[in-house]
Amino acid sequence: MSTSKHQPLFLKYRPQKIADLIAQDSVKETLVNAIENNKIVNAYLLTGPRGSGKTSTARIIAKSLNCLNNGGEPTVNPCGECESCLGIINSSSVDVTEIDAASHGGVDDARELIEKVNMASITGKFRIYIIDEVHMLSTAAFNALLKVIEEPPAKVIFVLATTEEDKVPKTISSRCQNLKFKPITVNEASARLHYVAEREAINIDGDAIAMIAEHADGAMRDALGLLDQLSVFSKPDAPVNEARVLEILGLIPADELNAVTQSILKRDAENLLEQLNTLLAHGKDPIAITNELSEHLLGLLENISKASPAAKFTSLIELAKQEQVENFEIVQILDSLNSLSLAFKNTTQSKNVLKAWLIKVCHRADILVVKDLLGRIEKLESGKPVAKPQAAPHVQAAAPQAVKASAPSPAPAAGAPSPSPKPEVAKPSPAPSTSSSENFLDHLSPGSKGMYISSQARLVKVEGTIAQMQMPNKFKFLKAKLESRAAELLEAINKSSGGNVETINIEVVEAVTEAASNP
Ligand SMILES: [Zn+2]
């Protein structure tokens, strides 16, 4: 089957059996156990970010169940050579049907197909239906699916995959075995890229690989796609380097981003416009500039509060101090960058829109107003008699104000001899699961992420439907702002923990509990 035609790396290095899966230990364990103990269920739901291996796994399941070289029994080591394995690899197997619910026509096809499922396997092997992006199915198709999943014909297996778990009806997901895929980390992606580069004799340096891994953002398929593109520049005497990666990606080099950020911090409109013109002249498009600037500012914001910030941000952090730029100011800039991205959708003049934005951001009129207001609030709180506090959000320190409905539940604090509930400042029990840590930040928009970070809020625990946050008293002026983003925070927390949180309590405290701040 192999020809001289170049086979894309992501296909060539696609995992072929369970053991090959990268970074998905719990998925692997579940599947190995199921196959070895003959505990195959009728429906699997594969959830997780794109590029994390869901579709490959669906095919691996199919091969493992139907390989002919194991005496007709499921195996964790499908041979990859028998008629059944090859049929699946080439997408020509009569026993395996793949449907992409997101594709044109997929929706109707899916319903029709599902309605016909009752015809059991013809060949005696497992009949496997793989439905990709299953959340896109129509209601009619979901109903048909529910019917077959509830009373599945013998040897019919559904493997459903989705990037948006929340959109799959509970009636379906509750009847499936859920396999949760994690995004592949930068280190895991780097290791794989090194391996592939070596096997393919691609000469590429470590920094370039790290950059690819970072850019791929958890999607191995994208990372290998990039490596593929870059491989043509590989020469035995000159490795592919970071500069080449930037070029291929159309990204702005870090020092240029730093220069732009410096001008923003210094409110230097003149320089800023000049830098912008240079970027545009080099063919960078306004949307890409905006996105990269956003990322960079977010990186700055995250590093400002770190004890040992990343080297590329140290000079900017210094400058921000010098220029007395406060964190929430950067948050507001980030926020307005977000609205700028939206504005691009409605204009053909994106270059001008971007220029106007830059001038505005250098003046920062609205931000200065808030700054002034804050100064006044602080004075007010120091006890000086002033008129009415205008924008001060009324918050009582150390008083969780949202629903306190939940009765003193018999919280089984793991091991700890749970003390009787104290009325004072809540001492959050050591968060029972690490999933209530800060992983949810990855699911927030840059603006909300920035707001969360700069308000120095902490998610201290998740209990049932309630997420408990704390924020230090000195940032309570940001509480209302943070609360206005509650919906997004909830969604992010639920996404990262798979939980079912409905309420966020933000408690203002003198000092945020440090114990729970890190997993
Ligand atoms: Zn086989």
mmCIF file of C-alpha atoms in Angstrom, residues 61-304:
data_model
loop_
_atom_site.group_PDB
_atom_site.id
_atom_site.type_symbol
_atom_site.label_atom_id
_atom_site.label_comp_id
_atom_site.label_asym_id
_atom_site.label_seq_id
_atom_site.Cartn_x
_atom_site.Cartn_y
_atom_site.Cartn_z
ATOM 1 C CA ILE A 61 -10.836 0.354 19.693
ATOM 2 C CA ALA A 62 -12.272 -0.921 16.426
ATOM 3 C CA LYS A 63 -9.041 -2.673 15.478
ATOM 4 C CA SER A 64 -8.594 -4.132 18.954
ATOM 5 C CA LEU A 65 -12.074 -5.649 18.891
ATOM 6 C CA ASN A 66 -11.984 -7.031 15.390
ATOM 7 C CA CYS A 67 -8.392 -8.079 14.709
ATOM 8 C CA LEU A 68 -8.408 -11.533 13.122
ATOM 9 C CA ASN A 69 -5.036 -12.572 14.450
ATOM 10 C CA ASN A 70 -6.053 -13.322 17.988
ATOM 11 C CA GLY A 71 -8.361 -16.232 17.467
ATOM 12 C CA GLY A 72 -11.312 -13.951 17.029
ATOM 13 C CA GLU A 73 -10.937 -12.487 20.514
ATOM 14 C CA PRO A 74 -10.421 -8.795 21.246
ATOM 15 C CA THR A 75 -6.767 -7.905 21.781
ATOM 16 C CA VAL A 76 -4.811 -4.926 23.076
ATOM 17 C CA ASN A 77 -2.268 -5.590 20.344
ATOM 18 C CA PRO A 78 -4.092 -5.581 17.011
ATOM 19 C CA CYS A 79 -1.755 -6.842 14.330
ATOM 20 C CA GLY A 80 -2.273 -4.028 11.847
ATOM 21 C CA GLU A 81 -1.864 -6.505 8.991
ATOM 22 C CA CYS A 82 -4.965 -8.671 8.834
ATOM 23 C CA GLU A 83 -7.863 -7.940 6.546
ATOM 24 C CA SER A 84 -9.855 -6.372 9.366
ATOM 25 C CA CYS A 85 -7.036 -4.139 10.646
ATOM 26 C CA LEU A 86 -6.126 -3.003 7.143
ATOM 27 C CA GLY A 87 -9.776 -2.307 6.361
ATOM 28 C CA ILE A 88 -9.960 0.002 9.368
ATOM 29 C CA ILE A 89 -6.657 1.683 8.582
ATOM 30 C CA ASN A 90 -7.849 2.343 5.017
ATOM 31 C CA SER A 91 -11.367 3.296 6.060
ATOM 32 C CA SER A 92 -12.814 0.512 3.939
ATOM 33 C CA SER A 93 -13.981 -1.891 6.626
ATOM 34 C CA VAL A 94 -17.577 -3.059 6.292
ATOM 35 C CA ASP A 95 -17.806 -3.494 10.037
ATOM 36 C CA VAL A 96 -16.794 0.010 10.936
ATOM 37 C CA THR A 97 -18.812 3.073 10.007
ATOM 38 C CA GLU A 98 -17.397 6.521 10.583
ATOM 39 C CA ILE A 99 -19.702 9.509 10.648
ATOM 40 C CA ASP A 100 -18.585 13.078 11.027
ATOM 41 C CA ALA A 101 -21.596 14.796 12.533
ATOM 42 C CA ALA A 102 -20.025 18.190 11.862
ATOM 43 C CA SER A 103 -19.701 17.682 8.134
ATOM 44 C CA HIS A 104 -22.220 18.766 5.552
ATOM 45 C CA GLY A 105 -24.975 16.218 5.287
ATOM 46 C CA GLY A 106 -23.600 14.310 8.241
ATOM 47 C CA VAL A 107 -26.584 15.210 10.331
ATOM 48 C CA ASP A 108 -29.183 13.513 8.150
ATOM 49 C CA ASP A 109 -26.900 10.643 7.265
ATOM 50 C CA ALA A 110 -26.372 10.002 10.925
ATOM 51 C CA ARG A 111 -30.044 9.704 11.705
ATOM 52 C CA GLU A 112 -30.661 7.347 8.800
ATOM 53 C CA LEU A 113 -27.671 5.242 9.699
ATOM 54 C CA ILE A 114 -28.558 5.047 13.331
ATOM 55 C CA GLU A 115 -32.099 4.032 12.519
ATOM 56 C CA LYS A 116 -30.752 1.097 10.516
ATOM 57 C CA VAL A 117 -28.425 -0.088 13.230
ATOM 58 C CA ASN A 118 -30.750 -2.896 14.259
ATOM 59 C CA MET A 119 -29.318 -5.055 11.585
ATOM 60 C CA ALA A 120 -26.688 -6.834 13.599
ATOM 61 C CA SER A 121 -23.230 -7.685 12.405
ATOM 62 C CA ILE A 122 -23.031 -9.542 9.117
ATOM 63 C CA THR A 123 -19.574 -10.964 9.541
ATOM 64 C CA GLY A 124 -19.875 -12.075 13.148
ATOM 65 C CA LYS A 125 -17.371 -9.460 14.196
ATOM 66 C CA PHE A 126 -18.178 -6.342 16.171
ATOM 67 C CA ARG A 127 -20.158 -3.730 14.284
ATOM 68 C CA ILE A 128 -18.682 -0.392 15.270
ATOM 69 C CA TYR A 129 -20.112 3.055 14.715
ATOM 70 C CA ILE A 130 -17.738 5.956 15.224
ATOM 71 C CA ILE A 131 -19.513 9.302 15.429
ATOM 72 C CA ASP A 132 -17.146 12.246 15.458
ATOM 73 C CA GLU A 133 -18.235 15.642 16.825
ATOM 74 C CA VAL A 134 -21.318 13.868 18.132
ATOM 75 C CA HIS A 135 -22.629 17.032 19.811
ATOM 76 C CA MET A 136 -23.565 18.273 16.337
ATOM 77 C CA LEU A 137 -26.227 15.601 15.806
ATOM 78 C CA SER A 138 -29.776 16.773 15.294
ATOM 79 C CA THR A 139 -32.396 16.107 17.931
ATOM 80 C CA ALA A 140 -33.915 13.410 15.738
ATOM 81 C CA ALA A 141 -30.545 11.731 15.394
ATOM 82 C CA PHE A 142 -29.956 11.905 19.134
ATOM 83 C CA ASN A 143 -33.327 10.287 19.739
ATOM 84 C CA ALA A 144 -32.514 7.506 17.316
ATOM 85 C CA LEU A 145 -29.154 7.085 19.006
ATOM 86 C CA LEU A 146 -30.694 6.962 22.444
ATOM 87 C CA LYS A 147 -33.026 4.216 21.316
ATOM 88 C CA VAL A 148 -30.239 1.952 20.091
ATOM 89 C CA ILE A 149 -27.976 2.680 23.028
ATOM 90 C CA GLU A 150 -30.757 1.757 25.422
ATOM 91 C CA GLU A 151 -31.314 -1.586 23.773
ATOM 92 C CA PRO A 152 -28.233 -2.273 21.764
ATOM 93 C CA PRO A 153 -28.208 -5.221 19.375
ATOM 94 C CA ALA A 154 -25.544 -7.777 20.184
ATOM 95 C CA LYS A 155 -22.020 -6.845 19.170
ATOM 96 C CA VAL A 156 -22.885 -3.296 18.200
ATOM 97 C CA ILE A 157 -20.571 -0.697 19.687
ATOM 98 C CA PHE A 158 -20.843 3.059 19.535
ATOM 99 C CA VAL A 159 -17.757 5.182 19.896
ATOM 100 C CA LEU A 160 -18.824 8.804 20.210
ATOM 101 C CA ALA A 161 -16.257 11.589 20.187
ATOM 102 C CA THR A 162 -16.661 15.239 20.985
ATOM 103 C CA THR A 163 -14.738 18.365 21.852
ATOM 104 C CA GLU A 164 -17.826 19.790 23.542
ATOM 105 C CA GLU A 165 -18.958 17.438 26.214
ATOM 106 C CA ASP A 166 -21.522 19.904 27.611
ATOM 107 C CA LYS A 167 -23.502 19.801 24.399
ATOM 108 C CA VAL A 168 -24.080 16.068 24.474
ATOM 109 C CA PRO A 169 -27.480 15.352 26.052
ATOM 110 C CA LYS A 170 -27.228 13.847 29.526
ATOM 111 C CA THR A 171 -29.529 11.049 28.425
ATOM 112 C CA ILE A 172 -26.807 9.959 26.018
ATOM 113 C CA SER A 173 -23.685 10.645 28.052
ATOM 114 C CA SER A 174 -25.065 8.925 31.134
ATOM 115 C CA ARG A 175 -25.398 5.712 29.155
ATOM 116 C CA CYS A 176 -21.850 5.771 27.875
ATOM 117 C CA GLN A 177 -18.551 4.957 29.420
ATOM 118 C CA ASN A 178 -16.792 8.304 29.424
ATOM 119 C CA LEU A 179 -13.149 8.423 28.385
ATOM 120 C CA LYS A 180 -11.694 11.825 29.174
ATOM 121 C CA PHE A 181 -8.749 12.970 27.063
ATOM 122 C CA LYS A 182 -6.334 15.528 28.391
ATOM 123 C CA PRO A 183 -4.630 18.119 26.239
ATOM 124 C CA ILE A 184 -1.107 17.021 25.437
ATOM 125 C CA THR A 185 1.369 19.101 27.423
ATOM 126 C CA VAL A 186 4.164 21.082 25.848
ATOM 127 C CA ASN A 187 6.705 18.641 27.276
ATOM 128 C CA GLU A 188 4.860 15.598 25.993
ATOM 129 C CA ALA A 189 4.470 17.155 22.556
ATOM 130 C CA SER A 190 8.156 18.146 22.513
ATOM 131 C CA ALA A 191 9.252 14.635 23.378
ATOM 132 C CA ARG A 192 7.138 13.201 20.578
ATOM 133 C CA LEU A 193 8.411 15.786 18.091
ATOM 134 C CA HIS A 194 12.022 14.973 19.000
ATOM 135 C CA TYR A 195 11.293 11.318 18.433
ATOM 136 C CA VAL A 196 9.663 11.878 15.041
ATOM 137 C CA ALA A 197 12.331 14.359 13.907
ATOM 138 C CA GLU A 198 15.014 11.836 14.707
ATOM 139 C CA ARG A 199 13.242 8.995 12.916
ATOM 140 C CA GLU A 200 12.646 11.185 9.876
ATOM 141 C CA ALA A 201 16.156 12.689 9.920
ATOM 142 C CA ILE A 202 14.781 16.203 10.205
ATOM 143 C CA ASN A 203 17.489 18.539 11.471
ATOM 144 C CA ILE A 204 15.741 20.920 13.848
ATOM 145 C CA ASP A 205 16.948 22.529 17.056
ATOM 146 C CA GLY A 206 15.408 22.209 20.513
ATOM 147 C CA ASP A 207 14.120 25.783 20.687
ATOM 148 C CA ALA A 208 12.283 25.369 17.418
ATOM 149 C CA ILE A 209 10.697 22.145 18.667
ATOM 150 C CA ALA A 210 9.651 23.821 21.908
ATOM 151 C CA MET A 211 8.063 26.615 19.924
ATOM 152 C CA ILE A 212 6.094 24.178 17.748
ATOM 153 C CA ALA A 213 4.931 22.297 20.831
ATOM 154 C CA GLU A 214 3.817 25.481 22.489
ATOM 155 C CA HIS A 215 2.035 26.759 19.438
ATOM 156 C CA ALA A 216 0.177 23.485 18.891
ATOM 157 C CA ASP A 217 -1.535 24.081 22.227
ATOM 158 C CA GLY A 218 -2.202 20.474 23.145
ATOM 159 C CA ALA A 219 -2.982 19.193 19.658
ATOM 160 C CA MET A 220 -0.440 16.634 18.509
ATOM 161 C CA ARG A 221 -1.881 16.562 15.016
ATOM 162 C CA ASP A 222 -1.141 20.283 14.601
ATOM 163 C CA ALA A 223 2.348 19.885 16.009
ATOM 164 C CA LEU A 224 3.202 17.128 13.546
ATOM 165 C CA GLY A 225 1.606 19.100 10.715
ATOM 166 C CA LEU A 226 3.949 21.972 11.468
ATOM 167 C CA LEU A 227 6.968 19.724 11.713
ATOM 168 C CA ASP A 228 5.972 18.391 8.320
ATOM 169 C CA GLN A 229 5.928 21.861 6.792
ATOM 170 C CA LEU A 230 9.247 22.743 8.362
ATOM 171 C CA SER A 231 10.954 19.542 7.281
ATOM 172 C CA VAL A 232 11.556 20.919 3.789
ATOM 173 C CA PHE A 233 13.862 23.574 5.263
ATOM 174 C CA SER A 234 15.963 21.015 7.081
ATOM 175 C CA LYS A 235 19.561 20.814 5.865
ATOM 176 C CA PRO A 236 22.236 18.523 7.286
ATOM 177 C CA ASP A 237 24.471 21.480 8.134
ATOM 178 C CA ALA A 238 21.785 23.966 9.242
ATOM 179 C CA PRO A 239 19.037 22.968 11.638
ATOM 180 C CA VAL A 240 15.580 24.470 11.357
ATOM 181 C CA ASN A 241 15.505 27.203 14.000
ATOM 182 C CA GLU A 242 13.014 29.383 15.845
ATOM 183 C CA ALA A 243 13.201 32.134 13.248
ATOM 184 C CA ARG A 244 11.985 29.688 10.625
ATOM 185 C CA VAL A 245 9.110 28.553 12.819
ATOM 186 C CA LEU A 246 8.047 32.149 13.375
ATOM 187 C CA GLU A 247 8.181 32.760 9.659
ATOM 188 C CA ILE A 248 6.056 29.736 8.804
ATOM 189 C CA LEU A 249 3.546 30.624 11.490
ATOM 190 C CA GLY A 250 3.547 34.281 10.502
ATOM 191 C CA LEU A 251 4.270 35.147 14.121
ATOM 192 C CA ILE A 252 5.840 38.279 15.489
ATOM 193 C CA PRO A 253 9.268 37.762 17.103
ATOM 194 C CA ALA A 254 9.307 38.236 20.868
ATOM 195 C CA ASP A 255 11.535 41.325 20.818
ATOM 196 C CA GLU A 256 9.152 43.118 18.475
ATOM 197 C CA LEU A 257 6.198 42.215 20.700
ATOM 198 C CA ASN A 258 8.178 43.484 23.644
ATOM 199 C CA ALA A 259 8.819 46.778 21.886
ATOM 200 C CA VAL A 260 5.104 47.242 21.152
ATOM 201 C CA THR A 261 4.229 46.389 24.738
ATOM 202 C CA GLN A 262 6.803 48.848 26.011
ATOM 203 C CA SER A 263 5.204 51.629 24.022
ATOM 204 C CA ILE A 264 1.794 50.699 25.415
ATOM 205 C CA LEU A 265 3.104 50.749 28.970
ATOM 206 C CA LYS A 266 4.771 54.115 28.344
ATOM 207 C CA ARG A 267 1.645 55.416 26.637
ATOM 208 C CA ASP A 268 3.879 56.389 23.730
ATOM 209 C CA ALA A 269 1.463 56.625 20.809
ATOM 210 C CA GLU A 270 4.007 57.928 18.370
ATOM 211 C CA ASN A 271 6.401 55.026 18.725
ATOM 212 C CA LEU A 272 3.542 52.594 18.848
ATOM 213 C CA LEU A 273 2.201 53.721 15.500
ATOM 214 C CA GLU A 274 5.626 53.499 13.975
ATOM 215 C CA GLN A 275 6.086 49.954 15.237
ATOM 216 C CA LEU A 276 2.669 49.035 13.997
ATOM 217 C CA ASN A 277 3.410 50.386 10.544
ATOM 218 C CA THR A 278 6.563 48.313 10.414
ATOM 219 C CA LEU A 279 4.668 45.166 11.353
ATOM 220 C CA LEU A 280 1.990 45.854 8.758
ATOM 221 C CA ALA A 281 4.657 46.572 6.155
ATOM 222 C CA HIS A 282 6.137 43.160 6.900
ATOM 223 C CA GLY A 283 2.830 41.619 5.992
ATOM 224 C CA LYS A 284 1.474 40.885 9.475
ATOM 225 C CA ASP A 285 -2.272 41.173 9.499
ATOM 226 C CA PRO A 286 -4.150 43.203 12.115
ATOM 227 C CA ILE A 287 -6.017 40.214 13.508
ATOM 228 C CA ALA A 288 -2.828 38.267 14.069
ATOM 229 C CA ILE A 289 -1.165 41.313 15.633
ATOM 230 C CA THR A 290 -4.097 41.743 17.981
ATOM 231 C CA ASN A 291 -4.114 38.094 19.006
ATOM 232 C CA GLU A 292 -0.417 37.955 19.628
ATOM 233 C CA LEU A 293 -0.415 41.181 21.562
ATOM 234 C CA SER A 294 -3.232 39.796 23.662
ATOM 235 C CA GLU A 295 -1.255 36.665 24.451
ATOM 236 C CA HIS A 296 1.806 38.705 25.259
ATOM 237 C CA LEU A 297 -0.015 41.033 27.634
ATOM 238 C CA LEU A 298 -1.639 38.079 29.308
ATOM 239 C CA GLY A 299 1.780 36.510 29.704
ATOM 240 C CA LEU A 300 3.012 39.745 31.247
ATOM 241 C CA LEU A 301 0.105 39.831 33.653
ATOM 242 C CA GLU A 302 0.643 36.241 34.724
ATOM 243 C CA ASN A 303 4.344 36.805 35.226
ATOM 244 C CA ILE A 304 3.978 40.019 37.190
#
